[in-house]
GROMACS .gro file of C-alpha atoms in nm:
model
  374
    1UNK     CA    1  -0.604   5.294  -6.775
    2UNK     CA    2  -0.726   5.163  -7.108
    3UNK     CA    3  -0.920   5.425  -7.303
    4UNK     CA    4  -1.202   5.179  -7.372
    5UNK     CA    5  -1.278   5.176  -7.000
    6UNK     CA    6  -1.341   5.550  -6.981
    7UNK     CA    7  -1.651   5.516  -7.199
    8UNK     CA    8  -1.777   5.179  -7.076
    9UNK     CA    9  -2.107   5.113  -6.901
   10UNK     CA   10  -2.123   4.825  -6.654
   11UNK     CA   11  -2.420   4.609  -6.564
   12UNK     CA   12  -2.409   4.403  -6.246
   13UNK     CA   13  -2.578   4.065  -6.260
   14UNK     CA   14  -2.658   3.891  -5.934
   15UNK     CA   15  -2.707   3.544  -6.082
   16UNK     CA   16  -2.935   3.400  -5.815
   17UNK     CA   17  -3.213   3.648  -5.887
   18UNK     CA   18  -3.151   3.744  -6.251
   19UNK     CA   19  -3.317   3.480  -6.471
   20UNK     CA   20  -3.416   3.122  -6.386
   21UNK     CA   21  -3.452   2.891  -6.687
   22UNK     CA   22  -3.497   2.549  -6.522
   23UNK     CA   23  -3.770   2.635  -6.270
   24UNK     CA   24  -3.573   2.567  -5.953
   25UNK     CA   25  -3.618   2.923  -5.826
   26UNK     CA   26  -3.249   3.011  -5.872
   27UNK     CA   27  -3.112   3.214  -6.161
   28UNK     CA   28  -2.855   3.041  -6.378
   29UNK     CA   29  -2.594   3.091  -6.648
   30UNK     CA   30  -2.837   2.976  -6.916
   31UNK     CA   31  -3.067   3.254  -6.802
   32UNK     CA   32  -2.793   3.512  -6.850
   33UNK     CA   33  -2.711   3.379  -7.197
   34UNK     CA   34  -3.077   3.413  -7.297
   35UNK     CA   35  -3.074   3.784  -7.202
   36UNK     CA   36  -2.756   3.887  -7.385
   37UNK     CA   37  -2.946   4.037  -7.679
   38UNK     CA   38  -3.148   4.245  -7.435
   39UNK     CA   39  -2.832   4.366  -7.263
   40UNK     CA   40  -2.676   4.449  -7.599
   41UNK     CA   41  -2.984   4.651  -7.695
   42UNK     CA   42  -2.970   4.824  -7.359
   43UNK     CA   43  -2.624   4.953  -7.450
   44UNK     CA   44  -2.408   4.802  -7.179
   45UNK     CA   45  -2.044   4.717  -7.248
   46UNK     CA   46  -1.936   4.503  -6.955
   47UNK     CA   47  -2.115   4.255  -6.729
   48UNK     CA   48  -1.999   4.237  -6.369
   49UNK     CA   49  -2.090   3.885  -6.261
   50UNK     CA   50  -2.141   3.835  -5.887
   51UNK     CA   51  -1.982   3.513  -5.754
   52UNK     CA   52  -2.065   3.195  -5.945
   53UNK     CA   53  -1.796   2.977  -5.786
   54UNK     CA   54  -1.862   2.660  -5.590
   55UNK     CA   55  -1.984   2.764  -5.247
   56UNK     CA   56  -2.193   2.650  -4.947
   57UNK     CA   57  -2.375   2.986  -4.987
   58UNK     CA   58  -2.351   3.089  -4.623
   59UNK     CA   59  -2.294   3.442  -4.756
   60UNK     CA   60  -2.467   3.414  -5.094
   61UNK     CA   61  -2.161   3.285  -5.275
   62UNK     CA   62  -1.911   3.523  -5.116
   63UNK     CA   63  -1.780   3.218  -4.929
   64UNK     CA   64  -1.589   3.026  -5.194
   65UNK     CA   65  -1.499   2.661  -5.147
   66UNK     CA   66  -1.341   2.614  -5.491
   67UNK     CA   67  -1.215   2.906  -5.700
   68UNK     CA   68  -1.178   2.684  -6.007
   69UNK     CA   69  -1.531   2.541  -6.020
   70UNK     CA   70  -1.879   2.673  -6.103
   71UNK     CA   71  -2.155   2.627  -5.845
   72UNK     CA   72  -2.387   2.358  -5.975
   73UNK     CA   73  -2.683   2.581  -5.881
   74UNK     CA   74  -2.577   2.811  -6.167
   75UNK     CA   75  -2.462   2.558  -6.424
   76UNK     CA   76  -2.138   2.416  -6.559
   77UNK     CA   77  -1.800   2.543  -6.670
   78UNK     CA   78  -1.903   2.461  -7.027
   79UNK     CA   79  -2.200   2.694  -6.989
   80UNK     CA   80  -1.973   2.964  -6.852
   81UNK     CA   81  -1.746   2.925  -7.156
   82UNK     CA   82  -2.055   2.955  -7.375
   83UNK     CA   83  -2.161   3.270  -7.188
   84UNK     CA   84  -1.816   3.419  -7.242
   85UNK     CA   85  -1.815   3.334  -7.613
   86UNK     CA   86  -2.169   3.460  -7.677
   87UNK     CA   87  -2.096   3.781  -7.487
   88UNK     CA   88  -1.788   3.851  -7.695
   89UNK     CA   89  -1.988   3.796  -8.015
   90UNK     CA   90  -2.203   4.088  -7.906
   91UNK     CA   91  -1.912   4.306  -7.800
   92UNK     CA   92  -1.984   4.258  -7.431
   93UNK     CA   93  -1.702   4.189  -7.184
   94UNK     CA   94  -1.732   4.003  -6.855
   95UNK     CA   95  -1.558   4.070  -6.525
   96UNK     CA   96  -1.569   3.828  -6.234
   97UNK     CA   97  -1.627   3.897  -5.867
   98UNK     CA   98  -1.297   3.813  -5.694
   99UNK     CA   99  -1.333   3.725  -5.325
  100UNK     CA  100  -0.982   3.685  -5.188
  101UNK     CA  101  -0.989   3.851  -4.846
  102UNK     CA  102  -1.146   3.529  -4.720
  103UNK     CA  103  -1.267   3.192  -4.842
  104UNK     CA  104  -1.512   2.929  -4.717
  105UNK     CA  105  -1.441   2.706  -4.421
  106UNK     CA  106  -1.523   2.424  -4.663
  107UNK     CA  107  -1.222   2.513  -4.879
  108UNK     CA  108  -0.950   2.247  -4.881
  109UNK     CA  109  -0.698   2.497  -4.743
  110UNK     CA  110  -0.903   2.554  -4.429
  111UNK     CA  111  -0.985   2.186  -4.385
  112UNK     CA  112  -0.611   2.112  -4.387
  113UNK     CA  113  -0.548   2.402  -4.147
  114UNK     CA  114  -0.798   2.266  -3.893
  115UNK     CA  115  -0.649   1.918  -3.926
  116UNK     CA  116  -0.308   2.056  -3.820
  117UNK     CA  117  -0.334   2.395  -3.641
  118UNK     CA  118   0.046   2.418  -3.629
  119UNK     CA  119   0.103   2.305  -3.986
  120UNK     CA  120   0.167   2.467  -4.322
  121UNK     CA  121  -0.194   2.547  -4.405
  122UNK     CA  122  -0.265   2.709  -4.070
  123UNK     CA  123  -0.041   2.990  -4.194
  124UNK     CA  124  -0.279   3.039  -4.488
  125UNK     CA  125  -0.508   3.193  -4.224
  126UNK     CA  126  -0.475   3.394  -3.904
  127UNK     CA  127  -0.440   3.131  -3.631
  128UNK     CA  128  -0.343   3.330  -3.323
  129UNK     CA  129  -0.326   3.272  -2.949
  130UNK     CA  130  -0.558   3.471  -2.728
  131UNK     CA  131  -0.476   3.726  -2.459
  132UNK     CA  132  -0.547   3.646  -2.094
  133UNK     CA  133  -0.808   3.390  -2.185
  134UNK     CA  134  -0.975   3.622  -2.436
  135UNK     CA  135  -0.953   3.655  -2.816
  136UNK     CA  136  -0.651   3.844  -2.957
  137UNK     CA  137  -0.857   4.164  -2.999
  138UNK     CA  138  -1.206   4.303  -2.945
  139UNK     CA  139  -1.308   4.311  -3.312
  140UNK     CA  140  -1.673   4.266  -3.400
  141UNK     CA  141  -1.759   4.058  -3.703
  142UNK     CA  142  -1.963   4.229  -3.973
  143UNK     CA  143  -2.233   3.970  -3.905
  144UNK     CA  144  -2.219   4.009  -3.526
  145UNK     CA  145  -2.021   3.856  -3.243
  146UNK     CA  146  -1.645   3.829  -3.222
  147UNK     CA  147  -1.420   3.828  -3.529
  148UNK     CA  148  -1.223   3.552  -3.359
  149UNK     CA  149  -1.343   3.193  -3.351
  150UNK     CA  150  -1.178   2.924  -3.136
  151UNK     CA  151  -0.979   2.667  -3.331
  152UNK     CA  152  -1.097   2.321  -3.217
  153UNK     CA  153  -0.844   2.117  -3.016
  154UNK     CA  154  -0.615   2.418  -2.987
  155UNK     CA  155  -0.550   2.724  -2.771
  156UNK     CA  156  -0.573   2.943  -3.081
  157UNK     CA  157  -0.839   3.150  -3.256
  158UNK     CA  158  -0.887   3.219  -3.626
  159UNK     CA  159  -0.984   3.557  -3.771
  160UNK     CA  160  -1.302   3.609  -3.972
  161UNK     CA  161  -1.423   3.959  -4.042
  162UNK     CA  162  -1.748   3.827  -4.180
  163UNK     CA  163  -1.925   3.497  -4.098
  164UNK     CA  164  -1.736   3.238  -3.894
  165UNK     CA  165  -1.761   3.020  -4.205
  166UNK     CA  166  -1.547   3.278  -4.391
  167UNK     CA  167  -1.193   3.263  -4.247
  168UNK     CA  168  -0.969   3.548  -4.354
  169UNK     CA  169  -0.672   3.461  -4.575
  170UNK     CA  170  -0.327   3.556  -4.450
  171UNK     CA  171  -0.169   3.769  -4.722
  172UNK     CA  172   0.148   3.797  -4.516
  173UNK     CA  173   0.216   3.443  -4.636
  174UNK     CA  174   0.375   3.457  -4.986
  175UNK     CA  175   0.225   3.115  -5.063
  176UNK     CA  176  -0.124   3.264  -5.029
  177UNK     CA  177  -0.035   3.543  -5.268
  178UNK     CA  178   0.098   3.288  -5.519
  179UNK     CA  179  -0.226   3.092  -5.489
  180UNK     CA  180  -0.424   3.410  -5.562
  181UNK     CA  181  -0.206   3.484  -5.864
  182UNK     CA  182  -0.283   3.138  -6.003
  183UNK     CA  183  -0.656   3.200  -5.959
  184UNK     CA  184  -0.623   3.528  -6.148
  185UNK     CA  185  -0.434   3.363  -6.435
  186UNK     CA  186  -0.687   3.081  -6.464
  187UNK     CA  187  -0.980   3.316  -6.528
  188UNK     CA  188  -0.786   3.566  -6.735
  189UNK     CA  189  -0.663   3.290  -6.962
  190UNK     CA  190  -1.025   3.194  -7.016
  191UNK     CA  191  -1.072   3.541  -7.160
  192UNK     CA  192  -1.250   3.746  -6.895
  193UNK     CA  193  -1.175   4.118  -6.894
  194UNK     CA  194  -1.106   4.189  -6.530
  195UNK     CA  195  -1.222   4.168  -6.172
  196UNK     CA  196  -1.440   4.340  -5.919
  197UNK     CA  197  -1.239   4.278  -5.601
  198UNK     CA  198  -1.448   4.221  -5.290
  199UNK     CA  199  -1.342   4.422  -4.978
  200UNK     CA  200  -0.994   4.444  -5.126
  201UNK     CA  201  -0.882   4.721  -4.888
  202UNK     CA  202  -0.905   4.470  -4.600
  203UNK     CA  203  -0.641   4.221  -4.719
  204UNK     CA  204  -0.363   4.368  -4.502
  205UNK     CA  205  -0.393   4.349  -4.123
  206UNK     CA  206  -0.200   4.525  -3.848
  207UNK     CA  207  -0.008   4.234  -3.689
  208UNK     CA  208  -0.050   4.397  -3.347
  209UNK     CA  209  -0.430   4.366  -3.376
  210UNK     CA  210  -0.500   4.685  -3.181
  211UNK     CA  211  -0.842   4.695  -3.016
  212UNK     CA  212  -1.098   4.895  -3.209
  213UNK     CA  213  -1.304   5.179  -3.063
  214UNK     CA  214  -1.626   5.073  -2.893
  215UNK     CA  215  -1.923   5.297  -2.971
  216UNK     CA  216  -2.288   5.300  -2.864
  217UNK     CA  217  -2.199   5.069  -2.570
  218UNK     CA  218  -2.159   4.775  -2.804
  219UNK     CA  219  -1.990   4.458  -2.686
  220UNK     CA  220  -1.717   4.470  -2.951
  221UNK     CA  221  -1.494   4.723  -3.121
  222UNK     CA  222  -1.463   4.808  -3.490
  223UNK     CA  223  -1.228   4.582  -3.687
  224UNK     CA  224  -1.136   4.872  -3.913
  225UNK     CA  225  -0.881   4.977  -3.650
  226UNK     CA  226  -0.652   4.691  -3.747
  227UNK     CA  227  -0.789   4.549  -4.068
  228UNK     CA  228  -0.872   4.833  -4.310
  229UNK     CA  229  -0.605   4.975  -4.542
  230UNK     CA  230  -0.338   4.793  -4.345
  231UNK     CA  231   0.037   4.853  -4.361
  232UNK     CA  232   0.105   4.635  -4.669
  233UNK     CA  233  -0.213   4.672  -4.873
  234UNK     CA  234  -0.054   4.888  -5.144
  235UNK     CA  235   0.245   4.656  -5.164
  236UNK     CA  236   0.015   4.356  -5.216
  237UNK     CA  237  -0.188   4.529  -5.487
  238UNK     CA  238   0.122   4.647  -5.671
  239UNK     CA  239   0.267   4.295  -5.659
  240UNK     CA  240  -0.058   4.148  -5.794
  241UNK     CA  241  -0.057   4.404  -6.073
  242UNK     CA  242   0.309   4.350  -6.155
  243UNK     CA  243   0.299   3.970  -6.151
  244UNK     CA  244  -0.035   3.913  -6.326
  245UNK     CA  245  -0.278   4.193  -6.404
  246UNK     CA  246  -0.041   4.416  -6.602
  247UNK     CA  247   0.015   4.134  -6.850
  248UNK     CA  248  -0.347   4.152  -6.973
  249UNK     CA  249  -0.561   4.429  -7.123
  250UNK     CA  250  -0.815   4.425  -6.841
  251UNK     CA  251  -0.974   4.643  -6.574
  252UNK     CA  252  -1.006   4.625  -6.196
  253UNK     CA  253  -1.243   4.786  -5.950
  254UNK     CA  254  -1.197   4.734  -5.579
  255UNK     CA  255  -1.461   4.750  -5.309
  256UNK     CA  256  -1.323   4.996  -5.053
  257UNK     CA  257  -1.541   5.012  -4.740
  258UNK     CA  258  -1.475   5.302  -4.503
  259UNK     CA  259  -1.227   5.460  -4.744
  260UNK     CA  260  -1.242   5.836  -4.794
  261UNK     CA  261  -1.176   6.009  -5.124
  262UNK     CA  262  -0.831   6.117  -5.007
  263UNK     CA  263  -0.750   5.763  -4.888
  264UNK     CA  264  -0.876   5.619  -5.218
  265UNK     CA  265  -0.648   5.835  -5.430
  266UNK     CA  266  -0.338   5.614  -5.382
  267UNK     CA  267  -0.536   5.306  -5.490
  268UNK     CA  268  -0.645   5.463  -5.818
  269UNK     CA  269  -0.372   5.707  -5.920
  270UNK     CA  270  -0.252   5.605  -6.265
  271UNK     CA  271   0.117   5.611  -6.173
  272UNK     CA  272   0.081   5.365  -5.882
  273UNK     CA  273  -0.034   5.060  -6.081
  274UNK     CA  274  -0.281   4.923  -5.828
  275UNK     CA  275  -0.650   4.949  -5.927
  276UNK     CA  276  -0.838   5.133  -6.202
  277UNK     CA  277  -1.106   5.252  -5.959
  278UNK     CA  278  -1.275   5.175  -5.629
  279UNK     CA  279  -1.629   5.154  -5.499
  280UNK     CA  280  -1.668   5.397  -5.212
  281UNK     CA  281  -1.953   5.411  -4.959
  282UNK     CA  282  -1.965   5.777  -4.860
  283UNK     CA  283  -2.296   5.843  -5.037
  284UNK     CA  284  -2.431   5.509  -4.912
  285UNK     CA  285  -2.363   5.605  -4.551
  286UNK     CA  286  -2.551   5.936  -4.560
  287UNK     CA  287  -2.877   5.786  -4.431
  288UNK     CA  288  -2.724   5.536  -4.187
  289UNK     CA  289  -2.816   5.524  -3.820
  290UNK     CA  290  -2.778   5.252  -3.554
  291UNK     CA  291  -2.957   5.020  -3.797
  292UNK     CA  292  -2.692   5.078  -4.062
  293UNK     CA  293  -2.813   5.039  -4.418
  294UNK     CA  294  -3.155   4.930  -4.294
  295UNK     CA  295  -3.227   5.283  -4.174
  296UNK     CA  296  -3.529   5.466  -4.314
  297UNK     CA  297  -3.382   5.816  -4.302
  298UNK     CA  298  -3.400   6.045  -4.603
  299UNK     CA  299  -3.078   6.180  -4.753
  300UNK     CA  300  -3.029   6.557  -4.755
  301UNK     CA  301  -2.966   6.677  -5.109
  302UNK     CA  302  -2.694   6.916  -4.994
  303UNK     CA  303  -2.509   6.632  -4.821
  304UNK     CA  304  -2.533   6.416  -5.133
  305UNK     CA  305  -2.401   6.696  -5.354
  306UNK     CA  306  -2.110   6.753  -5.117
  307UNK     CA  307  -2.006   6.385  -5.122
  308UNK     CA  308  -2.039   6.349  -5.499
  309UNK     CA  309  -1.844   6.669  -5.562
  310UNK     CA  310  -1.566   6.564  -5.326
  311UNK     CA  311  -1.516   6.234  -5.510
  312UNK     CA  312  -1.536   6.396  -5.852
  313UNK     CA  313  -1.274   6.656  -5.762
  314UNK     CA  314  -1.036   6.424  -5.574
  315UNK     CA  315  -1.028   6.151  -5.840
  316UNK     CA  316  -0.978   6.412  -6.113
  317UNK     CA  317  -0.693   6.584  -5.928
  318UNK     CA  318  -0.503   6.260  -5.859
  319UNK     CA  319  -0.544   6.145  -6.219
  320UNK     CA  320  -0.754   5.856  -6.088
  321UNK     CA  321  -1.095   5.742  -6.202
  322UNK     CA  322  -1.435   5.731  -6.039
  323UNK     CA  323  -1.685   5.446  -6.014
  324UNK     CA  324  -2.045   5.570  -6.020
  325UNK     CA  325  -2.331   5.371  -5.872
  326UNK     CA  326  -2.660   5.405  -5.686
  327UNK     CA  327  -2.741   5.040  -5.616
  328UNK     CA  328  -2.589   4.693  -5.602
  329UNK     CA  329  -2.644   4.354  -5.440
  330UNK     CA  330  -2.565   4.502  -5.096
  331UNK     CA  331  -2.775   4.818  -5.118
  332UNK     CA  332  -3.142   4.913  -5.135
  333UNK     CA  333  -3.296   5.016  -5.468
  334UNK     CA  334  -3.205   5.373  -5.561
  335UNK     CA  335  -3.559   5.487  -5.651
  336UNK     CA  336  -3.685   5.389  -5.306
  337UNK     CA  337  -3.384   5.533  -5.128
  338UNK     CA  338  -3.298   5.853  -5.312
  339UNK     CA  339  -3.616   5.914  -5.512
  340UNK     CA  340  -3.989   5.854  -5.473
  341UNK     CA  341  -4.127   5.510  -5.554
  342UNK     CA  342  -4.494   5.617  -5.560
  343UNK     CA  343  -4.666   5.699  -5.887
  344UNK     CA  344  -4.633   5.917  -6.086
  345UNK     CA  345  -4.286   5.989  -5.943
  346UNK     CA  346  -4.121   5.647  -5.976
  347UNK     CA  347  -4.038   5.688  -6.346
  348UNK     CA  348  -3.931   6.049  -6.303
  349UNK     CA  349  -3.712   5.954  -6.007
  350UNK     CA  350  -3.548   5.670  -6.200
  351UNK     CA  351  -3.476   5.894  -6.498
  352UNK     CA  352  -3.340   6.168  -6.275
  353UNK     CA  353  -3.106   5.928  -6.094
  354UNK     CA  354  -2.994   5.774  -6.422
  355UNK     CA  355  -2.921   6.116  -6.569
  356UNK     CA  356  -2.707   6.212  -6.271
  357UNK     CA  357  -2.515   5.883  -6.283
  358UNK     CA  358  -2.432   5.902  -6.653
  359UNK     CA  359  -2.343   6.271  -6.659
  360UNK     CA  360  -2.059   6.263  -6.407
  361UNK     CA  361  -1.694   6.184  -6.478
  362UNK     CA  362  -1.632   5.816  -6.420
  363UNK     CA  363  -1.765   5.474  -6.508
  364UNK     CA  364  -2.136   5.408  -6.438
  365UNK     CA  365  -2.251   5.077  -6.290
  366UNK     CA  366  -2.613   4.977  -6.341
  367UNK     CA  367  -2.760   4.713  -6.111
  368UNK     CA  368  -2.995   4.461  -6.270
  369UNK     CA  369  -3.346   4.606  -6.297
  370UNK     CA  370  -3.228   4.961  -6.235
  371UNK     CA  371  -3.296   5.039  -6.600
  372UNK     CA  372  -3.661   4.951  -6.537
  373UNK     CA  373  -3.694   5.186  -6.242
  374UNK     CA  374  -3.730   4.899  -5.997
   0.00000   0.00000   0.00000
């Protein structure tokens, strides 16, 4: 890992809610440009930019219909180039959010797949026949209902671990991997400094699609049984690194849902050439109940210390690297969740959480507004 990364501080910008300069109620690239001096004064080194690609915004931009275009809601490619240039003038790097486990159903690949369910582009996705009149497995989508959606005018289903408008890409197909490599090259040649890779540990699926365990009498089973850290995930990441990423002085951080510290070690170990670090969820899950992240439980300090210590020790021992965060676009504000948002404790809570984050071994990620104690 590049030495510059060990001392870097990241700042996540969720463009839609960051800074609106044209009065349409949606943040934009021009709004980010206008705040670069503020970010420089704040002391951040790298901006992590949540998705700005062309999208129908079924999942807030994490459903991409064109990986080579900027969503008009945010601006133009020329404005992105300006953002990149102005950031570099101030010594600030930019990494892009890379969403390649799935795309939008409005992407040309999927349109072509639906037009010919037995054709070339159908193999860009998981078009599979059902079992005994049912979907191929019992997986529950993250957004509810089955992970399998019927393919119109066919006896097949397509896999989507998130919304039905987000079909999963079939990484078993080498053509898909080549397409992804071209996307990487396009943005790296523009001069960005790396990628935050969305749910990257889900890109390899068990081709047997084993049913997932059903808990709490739910109608569906967990898709993690056949879709998380699948049999070829490390092979795919090493290929991506070998063919593209290793040729640039950049960084990568992968979102790794339901991945333990021990399971994360192979992704981040320096001798494996996969990812620089991962985002884990162990501390995020401490207050979960049947309502998931919308629970209102309080986290036990001893449980939090145990999780943080485990990740510190494991990443250090495997010569990996830790990503440190309290909040992001998917999680509640840290002061409300781990501190006390009432006065006079809000400021003290924010400072306490910031001190913890910046004093551990690893790279800290600040979510927009976190520096204000929001």
